[in-house]
Amino acid sequence: MHRSAPRLSRILACAAVPVMLVVAGCSSDSGDKKESGSSESSVSPSASKKAEPTVEPAKFAALPDPCKSITKKTVTSLVPSAKSKNGTAAKSSDITSRAGCSWNGLDDNGVKGSQYRWLDVGFTRFESDQALGSGAKRAQQDFAKQVDKAKATEGAKKVVETPAAGIGDQASTIAYDLSKTGEDFKYVTVVTRTENVVITLTYNGAGYAGAKTPSAGDIMKGAEKAAREAVAAVAAGTDSGDKSGSATPDEKATDKADDPKSSDGKTDDDQSDDTKKSTDKKKTSAHKSSVRTAG
């Protein structure tokens, strides 16, 4: 009986050890879960705040009418005998993103030969896209592509690229010679970007029937002038002039002052006396217009 008592104590003591360990283990697991839970709760709010950065919205949401982006006064100057002063619009499935217009004509000077001119302007607008970037950034990429494309014109000779200042946010002129229809043409392409819009304008000319080839300087000057007007038209959100194509009130005043048909400076009696003459002039003008149209 005395020996069994100590043995029983040892057995009970040993049995108590696993219980303590189990309790300690449970207590430790409980603590780990709490710490893990608290860690997750502290990270989640900060992670939810890290949203993807939004791209800058595109500045221009539309394009101007391409056939009105260059004033009629400039068109008349650059393409003296244009088949259509209103231009020929390029086909487009979405004129808010892509649009263009062109003018061409042959100024026949009889035995002195003829001068041919061609002017073309194209607009491409880019929207901001979360995956592709801002409209301005996408336009910068297209600007580089259009410059490379102009420089790689098939058959082009003496290609010279020059940065152009004061035309949009960035601009380059690409001048080159090109022979076609048996004549030597002078070409200038102006590629310019204004915010999220890329403008590609090409102006070229040649002399026919013994007429002199236009100078590279004149073609360059004309192309840059037209490109500036196209950029201004984008900035204005409409065409660059009024319905008649005049760019500014100052130009209207200048045109009126230079117009020999202007009645400025005449008295009421003078204007009354000229009524019949004016009517005759209009009839003559209409006849000439119909002849040109038929041709």
PDB file of C-alpha atoms in Angstrom:
ATOM      1  CA  MET A   1       0.000   0.000   0.000  1.00  0.00           C
ATOM      2  CA  HIS A   2       2.838   2.429   0.819  1.00  0.00           C
ATOM      3  CA  ARG A   3       4.573   1.684  -2.542  1.00  0.00           C
ATOM      4  CA  SER A   4       1.450   2.244  -4.638  1.00  0.00           C
ATOM      5  CA  ALA A   5       0.923   5.786  -3.339  1.00  0.00           C
ATOM      6  CA  PRO A   6       4.194   7.216  -4.728  1.00  0.00           C
ATOM      7  CA  ARG A   7       3.632   5.490  -8.069  1.00  0.00           C
ATOM      8  CA  LEU A   8       0.180   7.018  -8.311  1.00  0.00           C
ATOM      9  CA  SER A   9       1.616  10.492  -7.649  1.00  0.00           C
ATOM     10  CA  ARG A  10       4.216  10.063 -10.379  1.00  0.00           C
ATOM     11  CA  ILE A  11       1.562   8.912 -12.849  1.00  0.00           C
ATOM     12  CA  LEU A  12      -0.664  11.901 -12.090  1.00  0.00           C
ATOM     13  CA  ALA A  13       2.256  14.286 -12.401  1.00  0.00           C
ATOM     14  CA  CYS A  14       3.208  12.931 -15.809  1.00  0.00           C
ATOM     15  CA  ALA A  15      -0.362  13.081 -16.984  1.00  0.00           C
ATOM     16  CA  ALA A  16      -0.533  16.731 -16.041  1.00  0.00           C
ATOM     17  CA  VAL A  17       2.395  17.725 -18.301  1.00  0.00           C
ATOM     18  CA  PRO A  18       0.661  17.174 -21.681  1.00  0.00           C
ATOM     19  CA  VAL A  19      -2.342  19.119 -20.484  1.00  0.00           C
ATOM     20  CA  MET A  20      -0.195  22.143 -19.693  1.00  0.00           C
ATOM     21  CA  LEU A  21       1.551  21.913 -23.003  1.00  0.00           C
ATOM     22  CA  VAL A  22      -1.749  21.738 -24.823  1.00  0.00           C
ATOM     23  CA  VAL A  23      -3.030  24.740 -22.927  1.00  0.00           C
ATOM     24  CA  ALA A  24       0.160  26.632 -23.656  1.00  0.00           C
ATOM     25  CA  GLY A  25      -0.047  25.661 -27.321  1.00  0.00           C
ATOM     26  CA  CYS A  26      -3.634  26.841 -27.594  1.00  0.00           C
ATOM     27  CA  SER A  27      -2.735  30.052 -25.898  1.00  0.00           C
ATOM     28  CA  SER A  28       0.144  30.614 -28.367  1.00  0.00           C
ATOM     29  CA  ASP A  29      -2.058  29.885 -31.413  1.00  0.00           C
ATOM     30  CA  SER A  30      -4.649  32.295 -30.175  1.00  0.00           C
ATOM     31  CA  GLY A  31      -2.035  35.018 -29.886  1.00  0.00           C
ATOM     32  CA  ASP A  32      -0.695  34.402 -33.390  1.00  0.00           C
ATOM     33  CA  LYS A  33      -4.142  34.707 -34.909  1.00  0.00           C
ATOM     34  CA  LYS A  34      -4.780  37.964 -33.176  1.00  0.00           C
ATOM     35  CA  GLU A  35      -1.469  39.402 -34.356  1.00  0.00           C
ATOM     36  CA  SER A  36      -2.092  38.149 -37.867  1.00  0.00           C
ATOM     37  CA  GLY A  37      -5.566  39.600 -37.862  1.00  0.00           C
ATOM     38  CA  SER A  38      -4.395  42.945 -36.589  1.00  0.00           C
ATOM     39  CA  SER A  39      -1.656  43.034 -39.249  1.00  0.00           C
ATOM     40  CA  GLU A  40      -4.131  42.359 -42.053  1.00  0.00           C
ATOM     41  CA  SER A  41      -6.508  44.972 -40.769  1.00  0.00           C
ATOM     42  CA  SER A  42      -3.724  47.570 -40.696  1.00  0.00           C
ATOM     43  CA  VAL A  43      -2.538  46.801 -44.277  1.00  0.00           C
ATOM     44  CA  SER A  44      -5.893  46.571 -46.022  1.00  0.00           C
ATOM     45  CA  PRO A  45      -6.926  50.232 -45.702  1.00  0.00           C
ATOM     46  CA  SER A  46      -3.600  51.510 -47.053  1.00  0.00           C
ATOM     47  CA  ALA A  47      -3.666  49.012 -49.917  1.00  0.00           C
ATOM     48  CA  SER A  48      -7.157  50.089 -50.901  1.00  0.00           C
ATOM     49  CA  LYS A  49      -6.005  53.690 -51.112  1.00  0.00           C
ATOM     50  CA  LYS A  50      -3.359  52.856 -53.757  1.00  0.00           C
ATOM     51  CA  ALA A  51      -5.562  53.253 -56.850  1.00  0.00           C
ATOM     52  CA  GLU A  52      -4.140  53.470 -60.372  1.00  0.00           C
ATOM     53  CA  PRO A  53      -3.097  57.036 -61.309  1.00  0.00           C
ATOM     54  CA  THR A  54      -5.512  58.706 -63.722  1.00  0.00           C
ATOM     55  CA  VAL A  55      -4.175  60.046 -67.024  1.00  0.00           C
ATOM     56  CA  GLU A  56      -4.427  63.713 -67.898  1.00  0.00           C
ATOM     57  CA  PRO A  57      -7.602  64.412 -69.909  1.00  0.00           C
ATOM     58  CA  ALA A  58      -7.177  65.383 -73.560  1.00  0.00           C
ATOM     59  CA  LYS A  59      -7.399  69.138 -74.150  1.00  0.00           C
ATOM     60  CA  PHE A  60      -9.186  69.132 -77.502  1.00  0.00           C
ATOM     61  CA  ALA A  61     -12.393  67.129 -77.812  1.00  0.00           C
ATOM     62  CA  ALA A  62     -13.063  67.887 -81.496  1.00  0.00           C
ATOM     63  CA  LEU A  63     -11.432  68.968 -84.734  1.00  0.00           C
ATOM     64  CA  PRO A  64     -12.147  72.038 -86.855  1.00  0.00           C
ATOM     65  CA  ASP A  65     -13.620  71.789 -90.334  1.00  0.00           C
ATOM     66  CA  PRO A  66     -10.425  70.987 -92.281  1.00  0.00           C
ATOM     67  CA  CYS A  67     -11.611  72.821 -95.405  1.00  0.00           C
ATOM     68  CA  LYS A  68     -12.069  75.983 -93.325  1.00  0.00           C
ATOM     69  CA  SER A  69      -8.918  75.567 -91.248  1.00  0.00           C
ATOM     70  CA  ILE A  70      -6.962  77.605 -93.799  1.00  0.00           C
ATOM     71  CA  THR A  71      -8.348  80.972 -94.877  1.00  0.00           C
ATOM     72  CA  LYS A  72      -9.578  81.467 -98.411  1.00  0.00           C
ATOM     73  CA  LYS A  73      -7.142  84.343 -98.749  1.00  0.00           C
ATOM     74  CA  THR A  74      -4.234  82.001 -98.052  1.00  0.00           C
ATOM     75  CA  VAL A  75      -5.641  79.296-100.316  1.00  0.00           C
ATOM     76  CA  THR A  76      -5.945  81.823-103.148  1.00  0.00           C
ATOM     77  CA  SER A  77      -2.358  82.911-102.559  1.00  0.00           C
ATOM     78  CA  LEU A  78      -0.892  79.402-102.413  1.00  0.00           C
ATOM     79  CA  VAL A  79      -3.118  77.771-105.053  1.00  0.00           C
ATOM     80  CA  PRO A  80      -4.016  80.662-107.427  1.00  0.00           C
ATOM     81  CA  SER A  81      -6.223  78.632-109.763  1.00  0.00           C
ATOM     82  CA  ALA A  82      -7.634  76.074-107.343  1.00  0.00           C
ATOM     83  CA  LYS A  83     -10.339  73.907-108.897  1.00  0.00           C
ATOM     84  CA  SER A  84     -12.387  74.525-105.771  1.00  0.00           C
ATOM     85  CA  LYS A  85     -11.665  77.348-103.334  1.00  0.00           C
ATOM     86  CA  ASN A  86     -13.713  75.422-100.771  1.00  0.00           C
ATOM     87  CA  GLY A  87     -11.383  72.431-101.008  1.00  0.00           C
ATOM     88  CA  THR A  88     -12.085  68.718-101.230  1.00  0.00           C
ATOM     89  CA  ALA A  89     -12.669  66.995 -97.906  1.00  0.00           C
ATOM     90  CA  ALA A  90     -10.962  63.672 -97.251  1.00  0.00           C
ATOM     91  CA  LYS A  91     -13.155  60.685 -96.475  1.00  0.00           C
ATOM     92  CA  SER A  92     -13.317  59.810 -92.763  1.00  0.00           C
ATOM     93  CA  SER A  93     -15.422  57.455 -90.670  1.00  0.00           C
ATOM     94  CA  ASP A  94     -15.019  59.729 -87.630  1.00  0.00           C
ATOM     95  CA  ILE A  95     -14.393  63.405 -88.371  1.00  0.00           C
ATOM     96  CA  THR A  96     -13.936  64.155 -84.653  1.00  0.00           C
ATOM     97  CA  SER A  97     -10.753  62.039 -84.655  1.00  0.00           C
ATOM     98  CA  ARG A  98      -9.462  62.219 -88.216  1.00  0.00           C
ATOM     99  CA  ALA A  99     -10.134  64.777 -90.956  1.00  0.00           C
ATOM    100  CA  GLY A 100      -8.453  66.362 -93.962  1.00  0.00           C
ATOM    101  CA  CYS A 101      -8.868  68.618 -96.971  1.00  0.00           C
ATOM    102  CA  SER A 102      -6.938  69.397-100.165  1.00  0.00           C
ATOM    103  CA  TRP A 103      -6.753  72.030-102.903  1.00  0.00           C
ATOM    104  CA  ASN A 104      -5.038  71.833-106.300  1.00  0.00           C
ATOM    105  CA  GLY A 105      -4.979  73.833-109.498  1.00  0.00           C
ATOM    106  CA  LEU A 106      -3.052  74.731-112.652  1.00  0.00           C
ATOM    107  CA  ASP A 107      -2.422  78.417-113.259  1.00  0.00           C
ATOM    108  CA  ASP A 108      -2.170  78.620-117.056  1.00  0.00           C
ATOM    109  CA  ASN A 109      -0.037  81.525-118.287  1.00  0.00           C
ATOM    110  CA  GLY A 110      -0.233  80.706-121.975  1.00  0.00           C
ATOM    111  CA  VAL A 111       3.110  80.828-123.805  1.00  0.00           C
ATOM    112  CA  LYS A 112       4.822  81.608-120.504  1.00  0.00           C
ATOM    113  CA  GLY A 113       3.927  78.164-119.225  1.00  0.00           C
ATOM    114  CA  SER A 114       1.827  77.057-116.295  1.00  0.00           C
ATOM    115  CA  GLN A 115       2.277  76.723-112.561  1.00  0.00           C
ATOM    116  CA  TYR A 116       0.785  73.780-110.672  1.00  0.00           C
ATOM    117  CA  ARG A 117       0.173  73.895-106.921  1.00  0.00           C
ATOM    118  CA  TRP A 118      -1.193  71.362-104.451  1.00  0.00           C
ATOM    119  CA  LEU A 119      -2.018  71.896-100.763  1.00  0.00           C
ATOM    120  CA  ASP A 120      -3.178  69.224 -98.331  1.00  0.00           C
ATOM    121  CA  VAL A 121      -3.873  69.325 -94.600  1.00  0.00           C
ATOM    122  CA  GLY A 122      -4.702  66.414 -92.298  1.00  0.00           C
ATOM    123  CA  PHE A 123      -5.695  66.333 -88.616  1.00  0.00           C
ATOM    124  CA  THR A 124      -5.486  63.397 -86.185  1.00  0.00           C
ATOM    125  CA  ARG A 125      -6.825  63.747 -82.637  1.00  0.00           C
ATOM    126  CA  PHE A 126      -5.981  61.401 -79.762  1.00  0.00           C
ATOM    127  CA  GLU A 127      -8.070  60.707 -76.664  1.00  0.00           C
ATOM    128  CA  SER A 128      -6.525  60.007 -73.273  1.00  0.00           C
ATOM    129  CA  ASP A 129      -6.552  56.306 -72.435  1.00  0.00           C
ATOM    130  CA  GLN A 130      -5.806  54.656 -69.089  1.00  0.00           C
ATOM    131  CA  ALA A 131      -3.814  51.899 -70.771  1.00  0.00           C
ATOM    132  CA  LEU A 132      -2.217  53.871 -73.618  1.00  0.00           C
ATOM    133  CA  GLY A 133      -1.513  57.169 -71.878  1.00  0.00           C
ATOM    134  CA  SER A 134      -2.652  60.776 -72.201  1.00  0.00           C
ATOM    135  CA  GLY A 135      -3.830  62.219 -75.492  1.00  0.00           C
ATOM    136  CA  ALA A 136      -0.812  64.538 -75.604  1.00  0.00           C
ATOM    137  CA  LYS A 137       1.604  61.643 -75.071  1.00  0.00           C
ATOM    138  CA  ARG A 138      -0.048  59.570 -77.793  1.00  0.00           C
ATOM    139  CA  ALA A 139       0.101  62.588 -80.115  1.00  0.00           C
ATOM    140  CA  GLN A 140       3.839  62.932 -79.447  1.00  0.00           C
ATOM    141  CA  GLN A 141       4.336  59.343 -80.542  1.00  0.00           C
ATOM    142  CA  ASP A 142       2.317  59.893 -83.724  1.00  0.00           C
ATOM    143  CA  PHE A 143       4.222  63.115 -84.415  1.00  0.00           C
ATOM    144  CA  ALA A 144       7.483  61.158 -84.594  1.00  0.00           C
ATOM    145  CA  LYS A 145       5.876  58.570 -86.893  1.00  0.00           C
ATOM    146  CA  GLN A 146       4.583  61.222 -89.295  1.00  0.00           C
ATOM    147  CA  VAL A 147       8.003  62.890 -89.486  1.00  0.00           C
ATOM    148  CA  ASP A 148       9.644  59.562 -90.317  1.00  0.00           C
ATOM    149  CA  LYS A 149       6.931  58.831 -92.882  1.00  0.00           C
ATOM    150  CA  ALA A 150       7.500  62.149 -94.669  1.00  0.00           C
ATOM    151  CA  LYS A 151      11.267  61.603 -94.719  1.00  0.00           C
ATOM    152  CA  ALA A 152      10.737  58.161 -96.253  1.00  0.00           C
ATOM    153  CA  THR A 153       8.586  59.415 -99.167  1.00  0.00           C
ATOM    154  CA  GLU A 154       9.226  57.155-102.140  1.00  0.00           C
ATOM    155  CA  GLY A 155      11.377  58.828-104.777  1.00  0.00           C
ATOM    156  CA  ALA A 156      12.198  61.836-102.589  1.00  0.00           C
ATOM    157  CA  LYS A 157      15.588  63.474-103.175  1.00  0.00           C
ATOM    158  CA  LYS A 158      17.603  65.993-101.165  1.00  0.00           C
ATOM    159  CA  VAL A 159      15.493  65.359 -98.047  1.00  0.00           C
ATOM    160  CA  VAL A 160      16.149  67.915 -95.316  1.00  0.00           C
ATOM    161  CA  GLU A 161      14.402  67.960 -91.921  1.00  0.00           C
ATOM    162  CA  THR A 162      14.417  71.172 -89.915  1.00  0.00           C
ATOM    163  CA  PRO A 163      12.803  71.948 -86.538  1.00  0.00           C
ATOM    164  CA  ALA A 164      10.230  74.718 -86.924  1.00  0.00           C
ATOM    165  CA  ALA A 165       9.713  77.234 -84.139  1.00  0.00           C
ATOM    166  CA  GLY A 166       6.440  78.987 -83.379  1.00  0.00           C
ATOM    167  CA  ILE A 167       4.146  76.374 -84.915  1.00  0.00           C
ATOM    168  CA  GLY A 168       2.207  74.485 -82.231  1.00  0.00           C
ATOM    169  CA  ASP A 169       3.921  72.729 -79.315  1.00  0.00           C
ATOM    170  CA  GLN A 170       6.442  71.045 -81.587  1.00  0.00           C
ATOM    171  CA  ALA A 171       6.964  71.079 -85.346  1.00  0.00           C
ATOM    172  CA  SER A 172       9.334  69.919 -88.059  1.00  0.00           C
ATOM    173  CA  THR A 173       9.546  70.772 -91.745  1.00  0.00           C
ATOM    174  CA  ILE A 174      10.653  68.159 -94.261  1.00  0.00           C
ATOM    175  CA  ALA A 175      11.723  69.588 -97.629  1.00  0.00           C
ATOM    176  CA  TYR A 176      12.542  67.438-100.650  1.00  0.00           C
ATOM    177  CA  ASP A 177      12.504  67.223-104.438  1.00  0.00           C
ATOM    178  CA  LEU A 178      10.354  64.763-106.330  1.00  0.00           C
ATOM    179  CA  SER A 179      10.073  64.066-110.044  1.00  0.00           C
ATOM    180  CA  LYS A 180       6.711  63.018-111.464  1.00  0.00           C
ATOM    181  CA  THR A 181       4.710  63.521-114.663  1.00  0.00           C
ATOM    182  CA  GLY A 182       8.011  64.462-116.264  1.00  0.00           C
ATOM    183  CA  GLU A 183       8.427  67.572-114.095  1.00  0.00           C
ATOM    184  CA  ASP A 184      10.493  68.507-111.051  1.00  0.00           C
ATOM    185  CA  PHE A 185       8.376  69.228-107.973  1.00  0.00           C
ATOM    186  CA  LYS A 186       9.368  71.088-104.824  1.00  0.00           C
ATOM    187  CA  TYR A 187       7.769  69.611-101.705  1.00  0.00           C
ATOM    188  CA  VAL A 188       7.495  70.719 -98.093  1.00  0.00           C
ATOM    189  CA  THR A 189       5.683  68.757 -95.400  1.00  0.00           C
ATOM    190  CA  VAL A 190       5.092  70.426 -92.049  1.00  0.00           C
ATOM    191  CA  VAL A 191       4.331  68.050 -89.182  1.00  0.00           C
ATOM    192  CA  THR A 192       3.190  69.805 -86.036  1.00  0.00           C
ATOM    193  CA  ARG A 193       1.564  68.901 -82.726  1.00  0.00           C
ATOM    194  CA  THR A 194      -0.697  71.052 -80.624  1.00  0.00           C
ATOM    195  CA  GLU A 195      -1.599  69.269 -77.374  1.00  0.00           C
ATOM    196  CA  ASN A 196      -3.405  66.043 -78.407  1.00  0.00           C
ATOM    197  CA  VAL A 197      -3.744  66.871 -82.116  1.00  0.00           C
ATOM    198  CA  VAL A 198      -1.213  66.147 -84.866  1.00  0.00           C
ATOM    199  CA  ILE A 199      -1.365  68.166 -88.095  1.00  0.00           C
ATOM    200  CA  THR A 200       0.367  67.025 -91.267  1.00  0.00           C
ATOM    201  CA  LEU A 201       0.387  69.671 -93.996  1.00  0.00           C
ATOM    202  CA  THR A 202       1.977  69.226 -97.422  1.00  0.00           C
ATOM    203  CA  TYR A 203       2.483  71.930-100.046  1.00  0.00           C
ATOM    204  CA  ASN A 204       4.137  71.359-103.409  1.00  0.00           C
ATOM    205  CA  GLY A 205       4.450  72.874-106.848  1.00  0.00           C
ATOM    206  CA  ALA A 206       5.990  72.574-110.294  1.00  0.00           C
ATOM    207  CA  GLY A 207       6.340  74.546-113.521  1.00  0.00           C
ATOM    208  CA  TYR A 208       4.830  73.148-116.722  1.00  0.00           C
ATOM    209  CA  ALA A 209       5.404  73.919-120.412  1.00  0.00           C
ATOM    210  CA  GLY A 210       8.703  75.656-119.835  1.00  0.00           C
ATOM    211  CA  ALA A 211       7.676  77.580-116.708  1.00  0.00           C
ATOM    212  CA  LYS A 212      10.251  77.798-113.932  1.00  0.00           C
ATOM    213  CA  THR A 213      10.137  75.402-110.992  1.00  0.00           C
ATOM    214  CA  PRO A 214       9.019  77.295-107.855  1.00  0.00           C
ATOM    215  CA  SER A 215      11.769  78.081-105.378  1.00  0.00           C
ATOM    216  CA  ALA A 216      12.189  75.889-102.323  1.00  0.00           C
ATOM    217  CA  GLY A 217      12.025  79.030-100.175  1.00  0.00           C
ATOM    218  CA  ASP A 218       8.615  80.073-101.519  1.00  0.00           C
ATOM    219  CA  ILE A 219       7.181  76.581-101.016  1.00  0.00           C
ATOM    220  CA  MET A 220       8.577  76.478 -97.465  1.00  0.00           C
ATOM    221  CA  LYS A 221       7.178  79.906 -96.608  1.00  0.00           C
ATOM    222  CA  GLY A 222       3.729  79.013 -97.935  1.00  0.00           C
ATOM    223  CA  ALA A 223       3.633  75.675 -96.114  1.00  0.00           C
ATOM    224  CA  GLU A 224       4.581  77.216 -92.758  1.00  0.00           C
ATOM    225  CA  LYS A 225       1.991  79.995 -93.134  1.00  0.00           C
ATOM    226  CA  ALA A 226      -0.774  77.476 -93.819  1.00  0.00           C
ATOM    227  CA  ALA A 227       0.400  75.266 -90.938  1.00  0.00           C
ATOM    228  CA  ARG A 228       0.146  78.177 -88.487  1.00  0.00           C
ATOM    229  CA  GLU A 229      -3.432  78.807 -89.574  1.00  0.00           C
ATOM    230  CA  ALA A 230      -4.289  75.115 -89.139  1.00  0.00           C
ATOM    231  CA  VAL A 231      -2.872  75.163 -85.596  1.00  0.00           C
ATOM    232  CA  ALA A 232      -4.879  78.301 -84.807  1.00  0.00           C
ATOM    233  CA  ALA A 233      -8.028  76.616 -86.105  1.00  0.00           C
ATOM    234  CA  VAL A 234      -7.537  73.701 -83.681  1.00  0.00           C
ATOM    235  CA  ALA A 235      -6.986  76.094 -80.775  1.00  0.00           C
ATOM    236  CA  ALA A 236     -10.136  78.011 -81.688  1.00  0.00           C
ATOM    237  CA  GLY A 237     -12.113  74.805 -81.861  1.00  0.00           C
ATOM    238  CA  THR A 238     -13.660  75.943 -85.155  1.00  0.00           C
ATOM    239  CA  ASP A 239     -12.407  77.191 -88.503  1.00  0.00           C
ATOM    240  CA  SER A 240      -9.754  79.891 -88.570  1.00  0.00           C
ATOM    241  CA  GLY A 241     -11.957  82.573 -90.108  1.00  0.00           C
ATOM    242  CA  ASP A 242     -15.512  83.681 -90.743  1.00  0.00           C
ATOM    243  CA  LYS A 243     -17.930  82.081 -93.223  1.00  0.00           C
ATOM    244  CA  SER A 244     -16.216  83.817 -96.114  1.00  0.00           C
ATOM    245  CA  GLY A 245     -12.818  82.546 -94.999  1.00  0.00           C
ATOM    246  CA  SER A 246     -11.379  85.844 -93.713  1.00  0.00           C
ATOM    247  CA  ALA A 247      -9.173  85.200 -90.702  1.00  0.00           C
ATOM    248  CA  THR A 248      -9.516  88.364 -88.633  1.00  0.00           C
ATOM    249  CA  PRO A 249     -11.334  91.719 -88.605  1.00  0.00           C
ATOM    250  CA  ASP A 250      -8.026  93.341 -89.586  1.00  0.00           C
ATOM    251  CA  GLU A 251      -7.795  91.167 -92.678  1.00  0.00           C
ATOM    252  CA  LYS A 252     -11.395  92.038 -93.568  1.00  0.00           C
ATOM    253  CA  ALA A 253     -10.563  95.743 -93.342  1.00  0.00           C
ATOM    254  CA  THR A 254      -7.439  95.274 -95.446  1.00  0.00           C
ATOM    255  CA  ASP A 255      -9.297  93.306 -98.100  1.00  0.00           C
ATOM    256  CA  LYS A 256     -12.017  95.942 -98.226  1.00  0.00           C
ATOM    257  CA  ALA A 257      -9.528  98.746 -98.564  1.00  0.00           C
ATOM    258  CA  ASP A 258      -7.749  96.945-101.402  1.00  0.00           C
ATOM    259  CA  ASP A 259     -10.988  95.995-103.169  1.00  0.00           C
ATOM    260  CA  PRO A 260     -11.511  98.232-106.205  1.00  0.00           C
ATOM    261  CA  LYS A 261     -15.258  97.628-105.915  1.00  0.00           C
ATOM    262  CA  SER A 262     -15.348  99.045-102.392  1.00  0.00           C
ATOM    263  CA  SER A 263     -17.688 102.042-101.997  1.00  0.00           C
ATOM    264  CA  ASP A 264     -15.596 103.638 -99.223  1.00  0.00           C
ATOM    265  CA  GLY A 265     -15.021 107.314 -99.815  1.00  0.00           C
ATOM    266  CA  LYS A 266     -17.897 107.715-102.243  1.00  0.00           C
ATOM    267  CA  THR A 267     -20.910 109.969-101.733  1.00  0.00           C
ATOM    268  CA  ASP A 268     -24.519 108.799-102.008  1.00  0.00           C
ATOM    269  CA  ASP A 269     -24.717 110.414-105.476  1.00  0.00           C
ATOM    270  CA  ASP A 270     -21.559 108.625-106.608  1.00  0.00           C
ATOM    271  CA  GLN A 271     -22.946 105.281-105.439  1.00  0.00           C
ATOM    272  CA  SER A 272     -26.248 105.981-107.191  1.00  0.00           C
ATOM    273  CA  ASP A 273     -24.436 106.776-110.447  1.00  0.00           C
ATOM    274  CA  ASP A 274     -22.427 103.560-110.163  1.00  0.00           C
ATOM    275  CA  THR A 275     -25.448 101.290-109.632  1.00  0.00           C
ATOM    276  CA  LYS A 276     -25.802 100.374-113.304  1.00  0.00           C
ATOM    277  CA  LYS A 277     -22.026  99.874-113.709  1.00  0.00           C
ATOM    278  CA  SER A 278     -21.965  97.615-110.654  1.00  0.00           C
ATOM    279  CA  THR A 279     -24.812  95.519-112.058  1.00  0.00           C
ATOM    280  CA  ASP A 280     -22.999  95.141-115.382  1.00  0.00           C
ATOM    281  CA  LYS A 281     -19.816  94.086-113.582  1.00  0.00           C
ATOM    282  CA  LYS A 282     -21.697  91.442-111.635  1.00  0.00           C
ATOM    283  CA  LYS A 283     -23.155  90.004-114.839  1.00  0.00           C
ATOM    284  CA  THR A 284     -19.710  89.902-116.434  1.00  0.00           C
ATOM    285  CA  SER A 285     -18.227  88.270-113.348  1.00  0.00           C
ATOM    286  CA  ALA A 286     -20.981  85.644-113.289  1.00  0.00           C
ATOM    287  CA  HIS A 287     -20.322  84.843-116.946  1.00  0.00           C
ATOM    288  CA  LYS A 288     -16.590  84.420-116.334  1.00  0.00           C
ATOM    289  CA  SER A 289     -17.340  82.193-113.368  1.00  0.00           C
ATOM    290  CA  SER A 290     -19.553  79.936-115.444  1.00  0.00           C
ATOM    291  CA  VAL A 291     -16.813  79.639-118.068  1.00  0.00           C
ATOM    292  CA  ARG A 292     -14.244  78.639-115.462  1.00  0.00           C
ATOM    293  CA  THR A 293     -16.655  76.075-113.981  1.00  0.00           C
ATOM    294  CA  ALA A 294     -17.252  74.515-117.348  1.00  0.00           C
ATOM    295  CA  GLY A 295     -13.531  74.246-117.900  1.00  0.00           C
TER     296      GLY A 295
END
